[in-house]
Structure formats: structure tokens, C-alpha cells
Amino acid sequence: AAPAPPCAGRAQAARAGAPPGPPGRAAVEPVRRAVPRDAADLVSLRVHLMRAMGEPGAEDPTWQGRAHAWFAAGLATPDVVAFVVDAPGRLAACALVELHRSAPSARNPRGTTAHLSNVCTHPADRGRGFGRACVGAALDWARTAGADSVSLHATPEGEPLYRSLGFVDTTYTELRLRW
């Protein structure tokens, strides 16, 4: 089998010659890198995510319009990447990764970290490995891009997936100031 193309992620690499997944599970669809024209579908998945998290205002068109503009612009830059799985007429799943550059340190020797977010699978497509495949592709890309680490904020439902991929609790408390 031919090697998987760059940034193809673990799902495509696995399909290139690894044994099939657990019995009774559908094969994981190909993961692809999102493009700016995917912005509306990424916002739609983000709405599902906000609903699942119980976020008030998930239906507010104001933030949705801003998110659409952000995705359309951000996906055209080198430091914002989303990986998606397609479903007929929409996206089935996505994972977003953003690079952040700061002063190098002992824990961050290259001065580059990544943040994983917007990990969501459409309710009709859950349990098929699509979210895991998108996250795997995002992690592969972040590693290749030179990130020293990847952070995320996990929902209780997502935490087992992230822990199975090697994420651990941080050694410091994250604080936030809102206004």
C-alpha cells in the first residue's frame, strides 16, 4: 500500500495497511484538512458542541456570524488547522488546532505550543471513530509543525478519549479573567 499523504493523520495511515478496527464498527472515513469554504459547517458543529456543553446562547446568531468569519479567515493562515470527516451534505466531525508562539522555556524549548478545540461529532455520526480520527490528525499535524505540547479543555464526555491519547492533568492551575 502507498504511504499516507502528508498531514493525512492516523486514520488514513491506518487504512493504508493496518488491520480493520473492532468488529461491528464502521470503517473510519477519510480525514481531510478543512478549507475556508468549510466555515459554515464548522460553525454548525460548534453549535452542537455548545448545546452539549449547556452553553447559554448557543443559538445566538451574533457569535455564530463572528465564528464563521473567524474560521474562514483562520483556515487561510498557517497556524490554524481543522481536520474533518465528511458526511453527505455536511461535516460528520471536526477537530481544530491552533499554534501559539511564545518565548522558549525549559518546558517549551521551541516556543511553540498548540491548543486543540472544537472537537465535535454530529449527533448522527457518534460512536464511529470520527472524532478520534480528527483528533489524531490534529495531533500529528501539531507535532510535525513543531509544537512542544498540546493543551485542551475537556468535557466529561471527551475526557476518556483525550486520556487514552496521552493527555494528562497539568502541574499548574489555569486561571482566567473575563470582562
Coordinates of N, CA and C in Angstrom, one line a residue:
A1 N 0.8 -1.2 0.0 CA 0.0 0.0 0.0 C 0.9 1.2 0.0
A2 N 0.4 2.3 -0.6 CA 1.2 3.5 -0.7 C 1.1 4.2 0.6
P3 N 2.2 5.0 1.0 CA 2.1 5.7 2.3 C 1.1 6.8 2.2
A4 N 0.6 7.1 3.4 CA -0.5 8.1 3.5 C 0.1 9.5 3.2
P5 N -0.6 10.4 2.5 CA -0.1 11.7 2.2 C 0.2 12.5 3.4
P6 N 1.1 13.6 3.3 CA 1.4 14.4 4.5 C 0.1 15.0 5.1
C7 N 0.1 15.1 6.4 CA -1.0 15.6 7.2 C -2.2 14.7 7.1
A8 N -2.1 13.5 6.6 CA -3.3 12.6 6.5 C -3.8 12.1 7.8
G9 N -2.9 12.1 8.8 CA -3.4 11.7 10.1 C -3.4 10.2 10.2
R10 N -3.7 9.7 11.5 CA -3.6 8.3 11.8 C -4.7 7.5 11.0
A11 N -5.9 8.1 10.8 CA -7.0 7.3 10.2 C -6.6 6.9 8.8
Q12 N -6.0 7.8 8.0 CA -5.7 7.4 6.6 C -4.5 6.4 6.7
A13 N -3.5 6.7 7.5 CA -2.3 5.8 7.6 C -2.8 4.4 8.0
A14 N -3.7 4.3 8.9 CA -4.2 3.0 9.4 C -4.9 2.3 8.2
R15 N -5.7 3.0 7.4 CA -6.4 2.4 6.3 C -5.4 1.9 5.2
A16 N -4.2 2.5 5.2 CA -3.2 2.1 4.2 C -2.6 0.7 4.4
G17 N -2.9 0.1 5.5 CA -2.4 -1.3 5.7 C -2.6 -1.9 7.0
A18 N -3.1 -1.2 8.0 CA -3.4 -1.7 9.3 C -4.6 -2.6 9.3
P19 N -4.7 -3.5 10.2 CA -5.9 -4.4 10.3 C -7.1 -3.5 10.6
P20 N -8.3 -4.0 10.2 CA -9.5 -3.3 10.5 C -9.8 -3.1 12.0
G21 N -10.6 -2.1 12.3 CA -11.0 -1.9 13.7 C -11.8 -3.0 14.3
P22 N -12.4 -2.7 15.5 CA -13.2 -3.7 16.2 C -14.3 -4.2 15.4
P23 N -14.7 -5.4 15.5 CA -15.9 -5.9 14.8 C -17.1 -5.1 15.1
G24 N -18.0 -5.0 14.1 CA -19.3 -4.3 14.3 C -19.1 -2.8 14.2
R25 N -17.9 -2.3 13.9 CA -17.7 -0.8 13.8 C -17.5 -0.5 12.3
A26 N -18.1 0.6 11.9 CA -17.9 1.1 10.5 C -16.4 1.5 10.3
A27 N -15.9 1.3 9.1 CA -14.6 1.8 8.8 C -14.6 3.3 9.0
V28 N -13.4 3.9 9.5 CA -13.3 5.3 9.6 C -13.2 6.0 8.3
E29 N -14.0 7.0 8.0 CA -14.0 7.7 6.8 C -12.7 8.5 6.7
P30 N -12.3 8.9 5.5 CA -11.1 9.7 5.3 C -11.1 11.0 6.0
V31 N -10.1 11.3 6.7 CA -9.9 12.6 7.3 C -9.3 13.6 6.3
R32 N -9.8 14.8 6.2 CA -9.2 15.8 5.3 C -9.0 17.1 6.1
R33 N -8.1 17.9 5.6 CA -7.9 19.2 6.2 C -9.0 20.1 5.7
A34 N -9.6 20.8 6.6 CA -10.6 21.8 6.3 C -10.1 23.0 5.5
V35 N -10.9 23.6 4.7 CA -10.6 24.8 4.0 C -11.6 25.9 4.3
P36 N -11.3 27.1 4.0 CA -12.2 28.2 4.4 C -13.6 28.0 4.0
R37 N -13.9 27.4 2.9 CA -15.3 27.2 2.5 C -16.1 26.2 3.4
D38 N -15.4 25.6 4.4 CA -16.0 24.7 5.4 C -16.5 25.5 6.6
A39 N -16.3 26.8 6.6 CA -16.6 27.6 7.8 C -18.0 27.4 8.3
A40 N -19.0 27.4 7.4 CA -20.4 27.3 7.8 C -20.7 26.0 8.5
D41 N -20.1 24.9 8.0 CA -20.3 23.6 8.6 C -19.5 23.5 9.9
L42 N -18.4 24.1 10.0 CA -17.6 24.1 11.3 C -18.4 24.8 12.3
V43 N -19.1 25.9 12.0 CA -19.9 26.7 12.9 C -21.1 25.8 13.3
S44 N -21.7 25.1 12.4 CA -22.8 24.2 12.7 C -22.4 23.1 13.7
L45 N -21.2 22.5 13.5 CA -20.7 21.6 14.5 C -20.5 22.2 15.9
R46 N -20.0 23.5 15.8 CA -19.7 24.2 17.1 C -21.0 24.5 17.8
V47 N -22.1 24.7 17.1 CA -23.4 24.9 17.8 C -23.7 23.6 18.5
H48 N -23.6 22.5 17.9 CA -23.8 21.2 18.5 C -23.0 21.0 19.8
L49 N -21.7 21.4 19.7 CA -20.8 21.3 20.8 C -21.3 22.3 22.0
M50 N -21.7 23.5 21.6 CA -22.1 24.4 22.7 C -23.4 23.9 23.3
R51 N -24.3 23.3 22.5 CA -25.5 22.8 23.1 C -25.2 21.6 24.1
A52 N -24.3 20.7 23.7 CA -23.9 19.6 24.5 C -23.3 20.1 25.8
M53 N -22.6 21.2 25.8 CA -21.9 21.7 27.0 C -22.9 22.5 27.8
G54 N -24.1 22.7 27.3 CA -25.1 23.5 28.1 C -24.8 25.0 28.1
E55 N -24.1 25.5 27.1 CA -23.7 26.9 27.0 C -25.0 27.7 26.7
P56 N -25.3 28.7 27.5 CA -26.4 29.6 27.2 C -26.0 30.4 25.9
G57 N -26.9 30.7 25.1 CA -26.6 31.5 23.9 C -26.1 30.7 22.7
A58 N -26.1 29.3 22.8 CA -25.6 28.5 21.7 C -26.3 28.9 20.4
E59 N -27.6 29.3 20.4 CA -28.3 29.6 19.2 C -28.1 31.1 18.7
D60 N -27.4 31.9 19.5 CA -27.2 33.3 19.1 C -26.5 33.5 17.8
P61 N -27.2 34.1 16.8 CA -26.5 34.3 15.5 C -25.3 35.3 15.5
T62 N -25.2 36.1 16.6 CA -24.1 37.1 16.6 C -22.8 36.3 16.7
W63 N -22.7 35.4 17.7 CA -21.4 34.7 17.8 C -21.2 33.8 16.7
Q64 N -22.3 33.2 16.1 CA -22.1 32.3 15.0 C -21.6 33.1 13.8
G65 N -22.0 34.3 13.5 CA -21.5 35.1 12.4 C -20.0 35.4 12.6
R66 N -19.7 35.7 13.8 CA -18.3 36.0 14.1 C -17.4 34.8 14.0
A67 N -17.9 33.6 14.4 CA -17.2 32.4 14.3 C -17.0 32.0 12.8
H68 N -18.1 32.2 12.0 CA -17.9 31.9 10.6 C -16.8 32.8 10.0
A69 N -16.8 34.0 10.3 CA -15.7 34.9 9.7 C -14.4 34.5 10.2
W70 N -14.3 34.1 11.5 CA -13.0 33.6 12.1 C -12.5 32.4 11.4
F71 N -13.4 31.4 11.2 CA -13.0 30.1 10.6 C -12.5 30.4 9.1
A72 N -13.3 31.2 8.4 CA -13.0 31.5 7.0 C -11.6 32.2 6.9
A73 N -11.3 33.1 7.8 CA -10.0 33.8 7.8 C -8.9 32.9 8.4
G74 N -9.2 32.3 9.5 CA -8.2 31.5 10.2 C -7.7 30.3 9.4
L75 N -8.6 29.6 8.8 CA -8.2 28.4 8.0 C -7.3 28.8 6.8
A76 N -7.2 30.1 6.5 CA -6.3 30.5 5.4 C -4.9 30.9 5.9
T77 N -4.7 30.7 7.2 CA -3.4 31.0 7.8 C -2.6 29.7 8.1
P78 N -1.3 29.8 8.3 CA -0.6 28.6 8.5 C -0.7 28.1 9.9
D79 N -1.2 28.9 10.9 CA -1.2 28.4 12.3 C -2.6 28.0 12.8
V80 N -3.6 27.9 11.9 CA -4.9 27.4 12.3 C -5.3 26.3 11.3
V81 N -5.5 25.1 11.9 CA -5.9 24.0 11.0 C -7.0 23.2 11.7
A82 N -7.9 22.8 10.8 CA -9.0 21.9 11.3 C -9.0 20.7 10.4
F83 N -9.3 19.5 11.0 CA -9.4 18.3 10.3 C -10.8 17.8 10.4
V84 N -11.4 17.3 9.3 CA -12.8 17.0 9.3 C -13.0 15.6 8.6
V85 N -14.2 15.1 8.9 CA -14.7 13.9 8.2 C -16.0 14.3 7.5
D86 N -16.1 14.0 6.3 CA -17.3 14.4 5.5 C -18.5 13.4 5.7
A87 N -19.7 13.9 5.7 CA -20.9 13.1 5.6 C -21.7 13.7 4.5
P88 N -22.7 13.0 3.9 CA -23.4 13.6 2.8 C -24.1 14.9 3.2
G89 N -23.6 16.0 2.5 CA -24.2 17.3 2.6 C -23.8 18.1 3.9
R90 N -22.8 17.5 4.7 CA -22.4 18.2 5.9 C -21.1 17.6 6.4
L91 N -20.6 18.1 7.4 CA -19.5 17.5 8.1 C -19.9 16.6 9.2
A92 N -19.3 15.4 9.3 CA -19.6 14.5 10.4 C -18.9 14.8 11.7
A93 N -17.6 15.3 11.5 CA -16.8 15.5 12.7 C -15.7 16.5 12.4
C94 N -15.1 17.1 13.5 CA -14.0 18.0 13.3 C -13.2 18.1 14.5
A95 N -12.0 18.6 14.3 CA -11.1 19.0 15.4 C -10.2 20.1 14.9
L96 N -10.1 21.2 15.7 CA -9.3 22.4 15.4 C -8.1 22.4 16.2
V97 N -7.0 22.8 15.6 CA -5.7 23.0 16.4 C -5.1 24.3 15.9
E98 N -4.7 25.1 17.0 CA -4.1 26.4 16.7 C -2.7 26.4 17.3
L99 N -1.7 26.9 16.6 CA -0.4 27.1 17.1 C -0.3 28.4 17.9
H100 N 0.5 28.4 19.0 CA 0.7 29.6 19.7 C 2.2 29.7 19.9
R101 N 2.8 30.9 19.7 CA 4.2 31.1 19.8 C 4.5 32.1 20.9
S102 N 5.5 31.7 21.7 CA 5.9 32.5 22.9 C 7.4 32.3 23.1
A103 N 7.9 32.9 24.2 CA 9.3 32.8 24.5 C 9.6 31.3 24.9
P104 N 10.7 30.7 24.3 CA 11.0 29.4 24.7 C 11.3 29.3 26.2
S105 N 11.2 28.1 26.8 CA 11.4 27.8 28.2 C 11.9 26.4 28.3
A106 N 12.1 25.9 29.5 CA 12.5 24.6 29.8 C 11.4 23.6 29.3
R107 N 10.2 23.9 29.6 CA 9.1 23.0 29.2 C 8.6 23.3 27.8
N108 N 9.0 24.4 27.2 CA 8.6 24.7 25.8 C 9.9 25.2 25.1
P109 N 10.8 24.3 24.8 CA 12.1 24.7 24.2 C 12.0 25.3 22.8
R110 N 11.0 25.1 22.1 CA 10.9 25.7 20.7 C 10.0 26.9 20.8
G111 N 9.3 27.2 21.9 CA 8.5 28.3 22.0 C 7.2 28.2 21.2
T112 N 6.8 27.0 20.9 CA 5.6 26.7 20.1 C 4.7 25.7 20.9
T113 N 3.5 26.1 21.2 CA 2.5 25.1 21.7 C 1.3 25.1 20.8
A114 N 0.4 24.2 21.1 CA -0.8 24.1 20.3 C -2.0 23.9 21.2
H115 N -3.1 24.4 20.8 CA -4.3 24.2 21.6 C -5.3 23.5 20.7
L116 N -5.9 22.4 21.2 CA -6.9 21.7 20.5 C -8.3 22.1 21.0
S117 N -9.2 22.3 20.1 CA -10.5 22.7 20.4 C -11.5 22.3 19.3
N118 N -12.8 22.7 19.5 CA -13.8 22.5 18.6 C -13.9 21.0 18.1
V119 N -13.6 20.1 19.1 CA -13.7 18.7 18.7 C -15.2 18.3 18.9
C120 N -15.8 17.9 17.8 CA -17.2 17.6 17.8 C -17.6 16.7 16.7
T121 N -18.5 15.8 17.1 CA -19.0 14.8 16.1 C -20.5 15.1 16.0
H122 N -21.1 15.2 14.8 CA -22.5 15.4 14.7 C -23.2 14.2 15.4
P123 N -24.3 14.6 16.1 CA -25.0 13.5 16.8 C -25.4 12.2 16.0
A124 N -25.7 12.4 14.7 CA -26.0 11.2 13.9 C -24.8 10.4 13.6
D125 N -23.6 10.9 13.9 CA -22.4 10.2 13.5 C -21.5 9.7 14.7
R126 N -22.0 9.8 15.9 CA -21.2 9.5 17.0 C -21.0 8.0 17.2
G127 N -19.9 7.6 17.8 CA -19.6 6.2 18.1 C -19.0 5.5 16.9
R128 N -18.5 6.2 15.9 CA -17.9 5.6 14.7 C -16.4 5.9 14.6
G129 N -15.8 6.6 15.5 CA -14.4 6.8 15.5 C -14.0 8.1 14.8
F130 N -15.0 8.9 14.3 CA -14.7 10.1 13.5 C -14.0 11.1 14.4
G131 N -14.4 11.4 15.6 CA -13.8 12.4 16.4 C -12.3 12.0 16.7
R132 N -12.1 10.7 17.1 CA -10.8 10.2 17.4 C -9.9 10.4 16.2
A133 N -10.4 10.1 15.0 CA -9.6 10.2 13.7 C -9.2 11.7 13.5
C134 N -10.2 12.6 13.7 CA -9.9 14.1 13.5 C -8.8 14.5 14.6
V135 N -9.0 14.1 15.8 CA -8.0 14.5 16.9 C -6.7 13.9 16.5
G136 N -6.6 12.7 16.1 CA -5.3 12.1 15.7 C -4.6 12.8 14.6
A137 N -5.4 13.2 13.6 CA -4.8 14.0 12.5 C -4.3 15.4 13.0
A138 N -5.1 16.0 13.9 CA -4.7 17.3 14.5 C -3.4 17.2 15.3
L139 N -3.3 16.1 16.1 CA -2.1 15.9 16.9 C -0.9 15.6 16.0
D140 N -1.1 14.8 15.0 CA 0.0 14.6 14.1 C 0.5 15.9 13.4
W141 N -0.4 16.7 13.0 CA -0.1 18.0 12.4 C 0.7 18.9 13.4
A142 N 0.2 19.0 14.6 CA 0.8 19.8 15.6 C 2.3 19.4 15.9
R143 N 2.5 18.1 16.0 CA 3.8 17.5 16.2 C 4.7 17.9 15.1
T144 N 4.2 17.7 13.8 CA 5.0 18.0 12.6 C 5.3 19.5 12.5
A145 N 4.4 20.3 13.0 CA 4.5 21.8 13.0 C 5.5 22.3 14.0
G146 N 6.0 21.4 14.9 CA 7.0 21.8 15.9 C 6.4 22.2 17.3
A147 N 5.2 21.8 17.6 CA 4.6 22.2 18.9 C 5.3 21.3 19.9
D148 N 5.6 21.9 21.1 CA 6.2 21.2 22.2 C 5.2 20.5 23.0
S149 N 3.9 21.0 23.0 CA 2.8 20.3 23.7 C 1.5 20.8 23.1
V150 N 0.5 20.1 23.5 CA -0.9 20.4 23.1 C -1.8 20.5 24.3
S151 N -2.5 21.6 24.4 CA -3.5 21.7 25.5 C -4.9 21.7 25.0
L152 N -5.8 21.4 25.9 CA -7.2 21.4 25.6 C -8.1 21.6 26.8
H153 N -9.3 21.9 26.6 CA -10.3 21.9 27.7 C -11.3 20.8 27.4
A154 N -11.4 19.8 28.3 CA -12.2 18.6 28.0 C -13.5 18.7 28.7
T155 N -14.5 18.2 28.0 CA -15.8 17.9 28.6 C -15.7 16.6 29.3
P156 N -16.6 16.3 30.3 CA -16.6 15.0 30.9 C -16.7 13.8 29.9
E157 N -17.5 14.1 28.8 CA -17.7 13.0 27.8 C -16.4 12.8 27.0
G158 N -15.7 13.9 26.8 CA -14.5 13.7 25.9 C -13.2 13.3 26.7
E159 N -13.2 13.5 28.0 CA -12.0 13.2 28.8 C -11.4 11.8 28.6
P160 N -12.2 10.8 28.5 CA -11.6 9.4 28.3 C -10.9 9.3 27.0
L161 N -11.4 9.9 25.9 CA -10.7 9.9 24.7 C -9.3 10.6 24.8
Y162 N -9.3 11.8 25.4 CA -8.0 12.5 25.5 C -7.0 11.8 26.4
R163 N -7.5 11.2 27.5 CA -6.6 10.5 28.3 C -6.0 9.2 27.6
S164 N -6.9 8.6 26.8 CA -6.4 7.4 26.0 C -5.3 7.8 25.0
L165 N -5.3 9.1 24.6 CA -4.3 9.6 23.7 C -3.0 10.1 24.4
G166 N -3.0 10.1 25.7 CA -1.8 10.5 26.4 C -2.0 11.9 27.1
F167 N -3.1 12.5 27.1 CA -3.2 13.8 27.8 C -3.3 13.5 29.3
V168 N -2.6 14.4 30.0 CA -2.6 14.3 31.5 C -2.9 15.6 32.1
D169 N -3.2 15.6 33.4 CA -3.5 16.9 34.1 C -2.2 17.7 34.1
T170 N -2.4 19.0 34.1 CA -1.3 19.9 34.1 C -0.8 20.1 35.6
T171 N 0.4 20.6 35.7 CA 1.0 20.8 37.0 C 0.8 22.2 37.6
Y172 N 0.0 23.0 36.9 CA -0.3 24.3 37.4 C -1.8 24.6 37.2
T173 N -2.3 25.5 37.9 CA -3.7 25.9 37.8 C -3.9 26.9 36.7
E174 N -4.8 26.7 35.8 CA -5.1 27.7 34.8 C -6.2 28.7 35.4
L175 N -5.9 29.9 35.3 CA -6.8 31.0 35.8 C -7.3 31.8 34.6
R176 N -8.4 32.4 34.7 CA -8.9 33.2 33.6 C -9.6 34.4 34.1
L177 N -9.4 35.5 33.4 CA -10.1 36.8 33.7 C -11.0 37.2 32.6
R178 N -12.3 37.4 32.9 CA -13.2 37.8 31.8 C -13.8 39.2 32.1
W179 N -14.1 39.9 31.1 CA -14.7 41.2 31.2 C -15.7 41.4 30.1

